[in-house]
Short mmCIF file of N, CA and C in Angstrom, two decimals:
data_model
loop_
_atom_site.label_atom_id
_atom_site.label_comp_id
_atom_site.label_asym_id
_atom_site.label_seq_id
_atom_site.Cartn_x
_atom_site.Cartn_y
_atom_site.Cartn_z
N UNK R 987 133.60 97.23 111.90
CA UNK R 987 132.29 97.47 111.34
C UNK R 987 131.50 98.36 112.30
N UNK R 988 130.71 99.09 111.62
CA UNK R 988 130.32 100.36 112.34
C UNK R 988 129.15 99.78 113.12
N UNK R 989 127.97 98.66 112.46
CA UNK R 989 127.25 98.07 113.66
C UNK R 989 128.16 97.08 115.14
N UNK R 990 129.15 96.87 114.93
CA UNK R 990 129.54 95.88 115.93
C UNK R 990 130.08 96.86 116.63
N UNK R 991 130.41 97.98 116.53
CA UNK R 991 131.15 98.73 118.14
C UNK R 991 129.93 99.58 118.13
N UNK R 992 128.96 99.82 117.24
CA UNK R 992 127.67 100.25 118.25
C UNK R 992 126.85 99.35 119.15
N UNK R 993 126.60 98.14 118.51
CA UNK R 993 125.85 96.83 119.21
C UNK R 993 126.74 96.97 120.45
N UNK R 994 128.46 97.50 120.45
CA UNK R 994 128.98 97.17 121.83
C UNK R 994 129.07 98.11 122.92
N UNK R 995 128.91 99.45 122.63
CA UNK R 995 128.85 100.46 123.31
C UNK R 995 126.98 100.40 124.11
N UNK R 996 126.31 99.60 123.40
CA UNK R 996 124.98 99.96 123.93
C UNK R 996 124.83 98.63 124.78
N UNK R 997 125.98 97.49 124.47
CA UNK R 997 125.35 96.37 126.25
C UNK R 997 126.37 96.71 126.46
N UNK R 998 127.09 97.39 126.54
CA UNK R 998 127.92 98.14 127.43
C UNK R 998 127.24 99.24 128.53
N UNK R 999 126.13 99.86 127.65
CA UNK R 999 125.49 100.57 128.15
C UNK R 999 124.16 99.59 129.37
N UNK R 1000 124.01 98.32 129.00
CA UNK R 1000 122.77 98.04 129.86
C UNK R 1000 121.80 97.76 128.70
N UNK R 1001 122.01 97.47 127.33
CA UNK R 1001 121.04 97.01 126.42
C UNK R 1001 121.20 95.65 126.34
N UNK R 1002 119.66 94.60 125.72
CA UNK R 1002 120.24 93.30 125.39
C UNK R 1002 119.18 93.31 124.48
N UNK R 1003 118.60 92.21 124.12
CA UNK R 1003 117.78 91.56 122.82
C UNK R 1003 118.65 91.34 121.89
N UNK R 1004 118.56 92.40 120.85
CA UNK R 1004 119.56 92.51 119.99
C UNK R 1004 118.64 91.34 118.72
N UNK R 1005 117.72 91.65 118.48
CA UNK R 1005 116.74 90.40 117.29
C UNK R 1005 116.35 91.41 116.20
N UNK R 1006 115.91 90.36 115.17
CA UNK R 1006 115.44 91.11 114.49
C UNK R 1006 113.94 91.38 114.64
N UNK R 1007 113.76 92.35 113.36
CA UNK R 1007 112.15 92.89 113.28
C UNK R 1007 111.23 91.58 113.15
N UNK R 1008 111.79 91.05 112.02
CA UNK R 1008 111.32 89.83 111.54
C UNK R 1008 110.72 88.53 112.94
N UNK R 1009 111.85 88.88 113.79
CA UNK R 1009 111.55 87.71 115.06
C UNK R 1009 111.08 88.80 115.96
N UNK R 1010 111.02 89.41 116.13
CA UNK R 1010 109.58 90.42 116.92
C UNK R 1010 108.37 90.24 116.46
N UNK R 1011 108.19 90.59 115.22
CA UNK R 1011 106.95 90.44 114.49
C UNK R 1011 106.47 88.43 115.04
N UNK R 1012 107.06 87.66 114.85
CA UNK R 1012 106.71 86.38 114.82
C UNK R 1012 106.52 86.08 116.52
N UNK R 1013 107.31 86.61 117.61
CA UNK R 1013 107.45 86.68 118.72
C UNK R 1013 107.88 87.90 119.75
N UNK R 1014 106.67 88.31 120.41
CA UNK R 1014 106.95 89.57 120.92
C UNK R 1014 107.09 89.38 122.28
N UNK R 1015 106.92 88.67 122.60
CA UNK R 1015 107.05 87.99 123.98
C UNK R 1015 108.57 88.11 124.48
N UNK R 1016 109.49 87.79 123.39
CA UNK R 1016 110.95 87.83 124.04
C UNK R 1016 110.50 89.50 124.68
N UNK R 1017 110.27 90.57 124.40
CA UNK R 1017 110.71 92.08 125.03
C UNK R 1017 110.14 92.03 126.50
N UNK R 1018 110.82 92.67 127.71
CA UNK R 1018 110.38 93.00 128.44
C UNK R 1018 108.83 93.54 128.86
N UNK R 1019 108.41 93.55 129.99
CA UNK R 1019 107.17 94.00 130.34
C UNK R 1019 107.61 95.35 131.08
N UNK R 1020 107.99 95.80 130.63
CA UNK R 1020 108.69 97.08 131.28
C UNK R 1020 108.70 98.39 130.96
N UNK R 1021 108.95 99.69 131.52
CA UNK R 1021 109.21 100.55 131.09
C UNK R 1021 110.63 100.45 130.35
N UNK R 1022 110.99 101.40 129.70
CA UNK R 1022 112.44 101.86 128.99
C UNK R 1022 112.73 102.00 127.94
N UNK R 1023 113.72 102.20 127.75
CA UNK R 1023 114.02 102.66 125.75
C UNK R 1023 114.77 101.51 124.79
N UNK R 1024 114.45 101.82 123.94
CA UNK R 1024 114.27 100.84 122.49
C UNK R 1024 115.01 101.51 121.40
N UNK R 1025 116.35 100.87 120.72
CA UNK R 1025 117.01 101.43 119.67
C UNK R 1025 117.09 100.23 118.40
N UNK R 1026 116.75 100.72 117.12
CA UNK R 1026 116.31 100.02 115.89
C UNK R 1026 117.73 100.41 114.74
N UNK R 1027 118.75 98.98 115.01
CA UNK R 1027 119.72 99.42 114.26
C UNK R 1027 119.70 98.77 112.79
N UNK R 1028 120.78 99.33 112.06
CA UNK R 1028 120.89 98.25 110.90
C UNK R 1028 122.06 97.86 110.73
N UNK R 1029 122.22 96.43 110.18
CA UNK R 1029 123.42 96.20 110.42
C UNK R 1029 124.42 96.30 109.28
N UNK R 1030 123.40 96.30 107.87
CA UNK R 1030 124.91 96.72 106.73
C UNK R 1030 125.02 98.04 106.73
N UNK R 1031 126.13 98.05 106.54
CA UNK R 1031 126.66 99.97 106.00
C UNK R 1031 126.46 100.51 104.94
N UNK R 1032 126.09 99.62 104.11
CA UNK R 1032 125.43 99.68 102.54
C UNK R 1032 124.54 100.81 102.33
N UNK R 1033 124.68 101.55 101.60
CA UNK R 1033 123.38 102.54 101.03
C UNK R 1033 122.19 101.95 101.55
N UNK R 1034 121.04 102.21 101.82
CA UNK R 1034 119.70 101.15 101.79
C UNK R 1034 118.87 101.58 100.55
N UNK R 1035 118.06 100.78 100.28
CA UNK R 1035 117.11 100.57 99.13
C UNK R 1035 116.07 101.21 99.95
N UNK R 1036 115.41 102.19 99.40
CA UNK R 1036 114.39 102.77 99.93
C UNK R 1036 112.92 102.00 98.88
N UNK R 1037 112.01 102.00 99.93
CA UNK R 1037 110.43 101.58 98.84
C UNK R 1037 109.65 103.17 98.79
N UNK R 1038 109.26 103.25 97.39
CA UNK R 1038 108.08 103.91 97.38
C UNK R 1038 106.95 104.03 98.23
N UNK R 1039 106.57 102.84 98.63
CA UNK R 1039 105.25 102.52 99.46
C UNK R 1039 105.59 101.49 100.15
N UNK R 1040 106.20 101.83 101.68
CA UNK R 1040 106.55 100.53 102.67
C UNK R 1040 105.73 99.92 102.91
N UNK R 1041 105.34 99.17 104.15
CA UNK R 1041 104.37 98.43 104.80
C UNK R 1041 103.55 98.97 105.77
N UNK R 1042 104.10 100.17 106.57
CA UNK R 1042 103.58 100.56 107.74
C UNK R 1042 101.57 100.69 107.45
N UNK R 1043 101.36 101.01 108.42
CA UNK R 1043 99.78 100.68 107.95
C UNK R 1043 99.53 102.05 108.37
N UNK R 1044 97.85 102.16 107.91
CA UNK R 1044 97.51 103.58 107.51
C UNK R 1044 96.71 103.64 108.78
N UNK R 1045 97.23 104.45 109.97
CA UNK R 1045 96.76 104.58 110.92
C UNK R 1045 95.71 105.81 110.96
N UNK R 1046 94.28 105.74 111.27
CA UNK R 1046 93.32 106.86 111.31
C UNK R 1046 93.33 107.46 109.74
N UNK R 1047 93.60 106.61 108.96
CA UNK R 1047 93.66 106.76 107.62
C UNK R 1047 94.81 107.76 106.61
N UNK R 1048 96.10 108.17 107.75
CA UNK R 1048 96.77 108.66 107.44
C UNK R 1048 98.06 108.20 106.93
N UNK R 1049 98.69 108.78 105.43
CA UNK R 1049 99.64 108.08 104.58
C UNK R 1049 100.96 108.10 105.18
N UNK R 1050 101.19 106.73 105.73
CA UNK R 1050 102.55 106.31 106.06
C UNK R 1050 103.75 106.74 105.31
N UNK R 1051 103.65 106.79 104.17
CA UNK R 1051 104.66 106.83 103.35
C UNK R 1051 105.22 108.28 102.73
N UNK R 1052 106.27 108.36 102.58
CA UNK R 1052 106.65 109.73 102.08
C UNK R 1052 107.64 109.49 100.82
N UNK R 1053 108.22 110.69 99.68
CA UNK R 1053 108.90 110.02 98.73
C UNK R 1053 110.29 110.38 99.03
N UNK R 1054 110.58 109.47 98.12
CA UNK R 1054 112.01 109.00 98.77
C UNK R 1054 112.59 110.05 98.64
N UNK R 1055 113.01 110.97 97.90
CA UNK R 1055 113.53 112.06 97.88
C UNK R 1055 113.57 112.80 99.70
N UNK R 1056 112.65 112.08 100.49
CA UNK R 1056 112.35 112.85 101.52
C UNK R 1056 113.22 111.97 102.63
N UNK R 1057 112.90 110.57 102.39
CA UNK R 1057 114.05 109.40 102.99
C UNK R 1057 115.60 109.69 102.67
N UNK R 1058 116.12 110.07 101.53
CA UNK R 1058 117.43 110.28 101.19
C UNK R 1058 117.93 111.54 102.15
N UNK R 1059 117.14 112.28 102.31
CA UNK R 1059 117.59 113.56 102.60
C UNK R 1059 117.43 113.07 104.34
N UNK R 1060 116.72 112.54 105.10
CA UNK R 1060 116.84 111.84 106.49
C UNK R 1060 117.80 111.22 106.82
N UNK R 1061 118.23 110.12 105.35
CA UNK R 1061 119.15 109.16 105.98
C UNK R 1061 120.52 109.51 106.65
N UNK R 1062 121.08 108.76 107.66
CA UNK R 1062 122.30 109.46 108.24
C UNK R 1062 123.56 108.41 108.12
N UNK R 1063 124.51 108.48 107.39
CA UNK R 1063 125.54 107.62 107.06
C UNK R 1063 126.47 107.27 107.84
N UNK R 1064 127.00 106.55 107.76
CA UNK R 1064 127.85 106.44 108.84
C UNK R 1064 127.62 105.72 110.61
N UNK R 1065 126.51 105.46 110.76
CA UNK R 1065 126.17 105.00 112.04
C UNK R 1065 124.84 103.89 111.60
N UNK R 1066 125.00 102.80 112.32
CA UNK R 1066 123.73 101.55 112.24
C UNK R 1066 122.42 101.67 113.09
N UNK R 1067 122.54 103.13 113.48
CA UNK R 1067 121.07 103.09 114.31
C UNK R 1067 119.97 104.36 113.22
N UNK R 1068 119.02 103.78 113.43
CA UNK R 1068 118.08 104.28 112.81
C UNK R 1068 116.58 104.87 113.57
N UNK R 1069 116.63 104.43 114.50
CA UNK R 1069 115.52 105.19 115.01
C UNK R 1069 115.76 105.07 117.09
N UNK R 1070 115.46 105.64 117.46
CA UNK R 1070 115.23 105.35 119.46
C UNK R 1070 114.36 105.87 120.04
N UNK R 1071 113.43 105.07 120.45
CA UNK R 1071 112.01 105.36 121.33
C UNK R 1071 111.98 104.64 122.35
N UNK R 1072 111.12 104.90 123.25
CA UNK R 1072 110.88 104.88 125.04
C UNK R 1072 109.09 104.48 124.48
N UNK R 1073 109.22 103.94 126.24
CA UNK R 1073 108.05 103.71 126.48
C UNK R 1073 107.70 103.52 128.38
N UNK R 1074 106.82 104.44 128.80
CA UNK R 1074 106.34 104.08 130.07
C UNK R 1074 107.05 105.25 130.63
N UNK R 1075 106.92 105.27 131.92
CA UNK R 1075 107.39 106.41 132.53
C UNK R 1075 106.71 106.98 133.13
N UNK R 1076 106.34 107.88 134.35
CA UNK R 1076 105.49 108.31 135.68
C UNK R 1076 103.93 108.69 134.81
N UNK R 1077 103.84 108.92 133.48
CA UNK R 1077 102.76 109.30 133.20
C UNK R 1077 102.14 108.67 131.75
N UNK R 1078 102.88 107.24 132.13
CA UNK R 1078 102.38 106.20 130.88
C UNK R 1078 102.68 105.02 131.66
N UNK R 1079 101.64 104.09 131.53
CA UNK R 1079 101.73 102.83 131.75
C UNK R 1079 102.40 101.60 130.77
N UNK R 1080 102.85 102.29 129.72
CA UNK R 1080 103.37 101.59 128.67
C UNK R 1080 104.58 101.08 129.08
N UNK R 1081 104.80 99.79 128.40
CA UNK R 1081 106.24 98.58 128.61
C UNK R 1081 106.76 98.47 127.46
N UNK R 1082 108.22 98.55 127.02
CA UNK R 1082 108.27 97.65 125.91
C UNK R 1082 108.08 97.22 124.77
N UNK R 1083 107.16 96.21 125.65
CA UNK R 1083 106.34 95.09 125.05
C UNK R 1083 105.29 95.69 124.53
N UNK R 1084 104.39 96.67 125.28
CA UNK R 1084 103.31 97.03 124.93
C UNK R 1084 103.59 98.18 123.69
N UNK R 1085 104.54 98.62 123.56
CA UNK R 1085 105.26 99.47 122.72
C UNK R 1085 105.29 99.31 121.66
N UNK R 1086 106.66 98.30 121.54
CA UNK R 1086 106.75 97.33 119.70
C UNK R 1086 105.78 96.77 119.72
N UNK R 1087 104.89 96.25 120.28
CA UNK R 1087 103.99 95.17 119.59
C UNK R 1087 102.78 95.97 118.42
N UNK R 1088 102.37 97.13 118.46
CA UNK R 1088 101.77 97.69 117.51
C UNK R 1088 102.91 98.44 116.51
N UNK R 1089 104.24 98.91 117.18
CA UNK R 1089 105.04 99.01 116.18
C UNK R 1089 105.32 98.05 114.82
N UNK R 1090 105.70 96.89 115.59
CA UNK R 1090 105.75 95.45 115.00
C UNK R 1090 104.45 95.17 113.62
N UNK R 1091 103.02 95.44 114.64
CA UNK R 1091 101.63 95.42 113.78
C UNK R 1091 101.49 96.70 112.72
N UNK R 1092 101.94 97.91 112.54
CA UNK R 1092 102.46 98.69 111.94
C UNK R 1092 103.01 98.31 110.92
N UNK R 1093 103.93 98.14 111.04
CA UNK R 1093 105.12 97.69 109.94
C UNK R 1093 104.63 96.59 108.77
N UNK R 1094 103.29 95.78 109.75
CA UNK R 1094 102.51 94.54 109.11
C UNK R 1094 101.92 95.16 108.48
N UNK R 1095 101.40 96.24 108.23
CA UNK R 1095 100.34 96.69 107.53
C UNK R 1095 98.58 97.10 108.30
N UNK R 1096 99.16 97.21 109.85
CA UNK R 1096 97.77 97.06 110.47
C UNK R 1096 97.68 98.64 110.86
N UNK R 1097 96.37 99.27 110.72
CA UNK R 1097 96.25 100.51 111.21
C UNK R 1097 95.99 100.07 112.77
N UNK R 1098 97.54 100.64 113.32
CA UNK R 1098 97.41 100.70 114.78
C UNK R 1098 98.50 101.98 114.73
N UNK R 1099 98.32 102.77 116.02
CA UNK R 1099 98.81 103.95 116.88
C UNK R 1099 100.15 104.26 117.02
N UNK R 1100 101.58 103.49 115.87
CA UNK R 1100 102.61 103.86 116.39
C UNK R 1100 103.17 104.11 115.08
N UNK R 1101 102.46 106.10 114.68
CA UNK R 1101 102.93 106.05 113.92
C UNK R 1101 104.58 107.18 113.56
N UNK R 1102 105.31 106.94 114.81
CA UNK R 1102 106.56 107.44 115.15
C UNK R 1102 107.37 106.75 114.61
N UNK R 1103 108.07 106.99 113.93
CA UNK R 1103 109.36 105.63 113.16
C UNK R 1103 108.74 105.49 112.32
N UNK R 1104 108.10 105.62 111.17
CA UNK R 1104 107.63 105.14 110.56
C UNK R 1104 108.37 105.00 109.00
N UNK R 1105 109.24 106.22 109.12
CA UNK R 1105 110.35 106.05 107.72
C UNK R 1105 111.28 103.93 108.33
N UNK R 1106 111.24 103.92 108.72
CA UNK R 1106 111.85 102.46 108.31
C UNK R 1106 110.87 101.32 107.87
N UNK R 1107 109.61 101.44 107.71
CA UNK R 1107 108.82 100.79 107.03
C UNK R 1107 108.87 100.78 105.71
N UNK R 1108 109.64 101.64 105.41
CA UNK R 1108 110.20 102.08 103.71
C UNK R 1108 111.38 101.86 103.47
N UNK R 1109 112.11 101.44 104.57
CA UNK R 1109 113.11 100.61 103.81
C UNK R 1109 113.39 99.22 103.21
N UNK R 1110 114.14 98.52 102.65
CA UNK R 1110 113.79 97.56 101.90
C UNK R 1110 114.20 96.12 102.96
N UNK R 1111 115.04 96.83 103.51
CA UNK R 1111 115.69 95.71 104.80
C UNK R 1111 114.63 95.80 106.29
N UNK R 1112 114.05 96.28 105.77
CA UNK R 1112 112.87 96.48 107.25
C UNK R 1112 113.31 95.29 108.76
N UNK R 1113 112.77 94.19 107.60
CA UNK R 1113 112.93 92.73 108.48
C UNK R 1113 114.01 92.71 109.20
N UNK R 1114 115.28 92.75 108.80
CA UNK R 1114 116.49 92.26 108.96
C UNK R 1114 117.07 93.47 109.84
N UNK R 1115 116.47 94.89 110.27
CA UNK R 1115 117.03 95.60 111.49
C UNK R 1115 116.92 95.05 112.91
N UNK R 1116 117.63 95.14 113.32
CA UNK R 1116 117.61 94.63 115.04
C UNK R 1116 117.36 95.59 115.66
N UNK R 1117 116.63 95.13 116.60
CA UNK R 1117 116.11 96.27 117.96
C UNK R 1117 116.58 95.58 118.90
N UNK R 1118 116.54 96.37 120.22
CA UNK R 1118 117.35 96.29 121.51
C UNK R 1118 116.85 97.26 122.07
N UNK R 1119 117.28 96.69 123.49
CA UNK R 1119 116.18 97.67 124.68
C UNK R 1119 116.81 97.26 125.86
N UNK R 1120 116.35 98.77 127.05
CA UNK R 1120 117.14 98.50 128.15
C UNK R 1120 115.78 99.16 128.83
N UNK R 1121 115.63 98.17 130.25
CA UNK R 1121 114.69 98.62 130.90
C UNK R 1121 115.08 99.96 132.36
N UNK R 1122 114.16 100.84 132.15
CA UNK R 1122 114.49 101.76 133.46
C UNK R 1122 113.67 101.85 134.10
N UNK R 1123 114.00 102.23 135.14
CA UNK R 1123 113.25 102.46 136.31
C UNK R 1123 113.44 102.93 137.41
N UNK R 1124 114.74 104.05 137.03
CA UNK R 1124 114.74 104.63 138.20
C UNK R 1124 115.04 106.41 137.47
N UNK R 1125 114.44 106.13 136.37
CA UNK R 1125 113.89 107.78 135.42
C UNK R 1125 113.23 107.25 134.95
N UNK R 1126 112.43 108.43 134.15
CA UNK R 1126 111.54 108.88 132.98
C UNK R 1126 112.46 108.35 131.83
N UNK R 1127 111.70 106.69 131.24
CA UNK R 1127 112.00 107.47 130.12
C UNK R 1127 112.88 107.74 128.96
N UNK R 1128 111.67 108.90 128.53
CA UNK R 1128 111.58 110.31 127.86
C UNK R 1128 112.69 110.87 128.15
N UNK R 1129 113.36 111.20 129.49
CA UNK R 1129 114.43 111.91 129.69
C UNK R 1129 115.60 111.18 128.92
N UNK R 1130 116.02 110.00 129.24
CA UNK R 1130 116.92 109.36 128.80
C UNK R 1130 117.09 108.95 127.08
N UNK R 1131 115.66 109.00 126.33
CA UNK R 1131 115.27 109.06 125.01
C UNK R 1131 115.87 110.03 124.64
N UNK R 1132 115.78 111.22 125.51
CA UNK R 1132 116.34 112.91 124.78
C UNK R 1132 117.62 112.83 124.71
N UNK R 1133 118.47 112.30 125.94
CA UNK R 1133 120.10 112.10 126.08
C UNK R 1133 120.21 111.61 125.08
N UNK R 1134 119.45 110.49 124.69
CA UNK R 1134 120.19 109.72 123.72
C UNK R 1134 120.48 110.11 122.19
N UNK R 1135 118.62 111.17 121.81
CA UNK R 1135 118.83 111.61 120.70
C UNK R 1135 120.01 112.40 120.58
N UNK R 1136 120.21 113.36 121.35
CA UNK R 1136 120.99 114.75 121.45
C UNK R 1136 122.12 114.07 121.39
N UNK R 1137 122.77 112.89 122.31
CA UNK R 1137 124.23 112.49 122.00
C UNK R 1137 124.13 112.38 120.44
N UNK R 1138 123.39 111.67 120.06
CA UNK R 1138 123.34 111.39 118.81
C UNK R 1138 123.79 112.86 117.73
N UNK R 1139 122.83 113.49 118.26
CA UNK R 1139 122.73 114.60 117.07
C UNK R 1139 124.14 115.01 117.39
N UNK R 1140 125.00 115.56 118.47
CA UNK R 1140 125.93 115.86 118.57
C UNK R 1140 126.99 115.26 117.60
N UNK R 1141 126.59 113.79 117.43
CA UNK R 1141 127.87 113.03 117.01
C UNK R 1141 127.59 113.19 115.43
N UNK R 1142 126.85 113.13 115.27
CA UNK R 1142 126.08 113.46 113.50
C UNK R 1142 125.45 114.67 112.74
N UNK R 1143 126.41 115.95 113.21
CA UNK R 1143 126.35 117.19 112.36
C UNK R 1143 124.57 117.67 112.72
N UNK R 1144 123.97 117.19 113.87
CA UNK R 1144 123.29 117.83 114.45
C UNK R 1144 122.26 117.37 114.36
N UNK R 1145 122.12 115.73 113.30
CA UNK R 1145 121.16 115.19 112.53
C UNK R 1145 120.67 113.91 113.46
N UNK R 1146 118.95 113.82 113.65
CA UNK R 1146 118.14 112.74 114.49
C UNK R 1146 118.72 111.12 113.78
N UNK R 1147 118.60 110.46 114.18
CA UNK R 1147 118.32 109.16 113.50
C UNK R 1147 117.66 109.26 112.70
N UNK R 1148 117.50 108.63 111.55
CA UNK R 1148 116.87 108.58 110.16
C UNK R 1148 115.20 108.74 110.60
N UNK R 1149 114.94 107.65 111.10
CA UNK R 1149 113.56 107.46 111.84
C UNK R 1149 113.07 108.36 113.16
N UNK R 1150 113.62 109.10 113.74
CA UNK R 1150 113.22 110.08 114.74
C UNK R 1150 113.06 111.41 113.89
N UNK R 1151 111.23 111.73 113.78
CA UNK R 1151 110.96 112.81 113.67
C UNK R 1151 110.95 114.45 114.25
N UNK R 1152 111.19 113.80 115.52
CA UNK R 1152 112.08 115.11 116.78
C UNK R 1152 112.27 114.56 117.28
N UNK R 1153 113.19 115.41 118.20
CA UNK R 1153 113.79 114.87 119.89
C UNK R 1153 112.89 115.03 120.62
#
């Protein structure tokens, strides 16, 4: 299964959590207080059910949502990760924790500031993706976010994670 040798290549890599959205949202406390990067997988291989109008909330009054026609054409087959973001680094004080937790409030429907990722608020399995995270601290980062997209794109005809709007 295509999520279980990714889930294994990445604590292979130095990732752990591994929870869902659903138990983030209820408890955010499990994530680190840390700098480092954050990957949002899914675990069936199944087509996904896209929503018209997800949950994400309308941050500065701007529409979360896009039509699906625009999600189909993002989605990337074949691999269980869907989005990878960072947080903190020589010129952010951000952790983590401090990271998902408005992601998390996002997804609730709260106009808060993270509105990066935001195509998986439109999917129908929202809850049930797992995130995972590895703390750094001896880079940026941002730098290591870029490795990761770019491996990515390399491995997928040149294409971001569904949910990463650039590298």
């Amino acid at each position: 299964m295509i999520y279980d040798d990714e889930k294994q290549k990445l604590v292979d890599a130095g990732f752990s959590g591994f929870v869902t959205i659903g138990s983030l949202m209820a408890d955010i406390a499990v994530v680190p207080a840390m700098p480092g990067v954050y990957v949002v997988m899914r675990k069936s291989g199944e087509q996904p059910m896209f929503l018209q109008h997800g949950t994400g909330g309308f941050f500065k009054g701007k529409e979360p949502n896009v039509g699906i026609p625009v999600l189909e054409r993002n989605w990337v087959g074949g691999t269980s990760v869907v989005y990878i973001g960072k947080a903190g680094g020589s010129k952010s004080g951000a952790t983590l924790r401090s990271r998902l937790e408005p992601y998390m409030q996002f997804g609730q429907g709260k106009p808060v500031g993270h509105y990066g990722g935001r195509y998986i608020w439109q999917l129908q399995d929202a809850q049930d993706l797992v995130v995972c995270w590895k703390t750094i601290t001896d880079e940026e980062p941002r730098d290591v976010e870029r490795r990761m997209i770019e491996k990515f794109k390399n491995s997928h005809n040149g294409y971001r994670p569904f949910a990463n709007l650039k590298d």
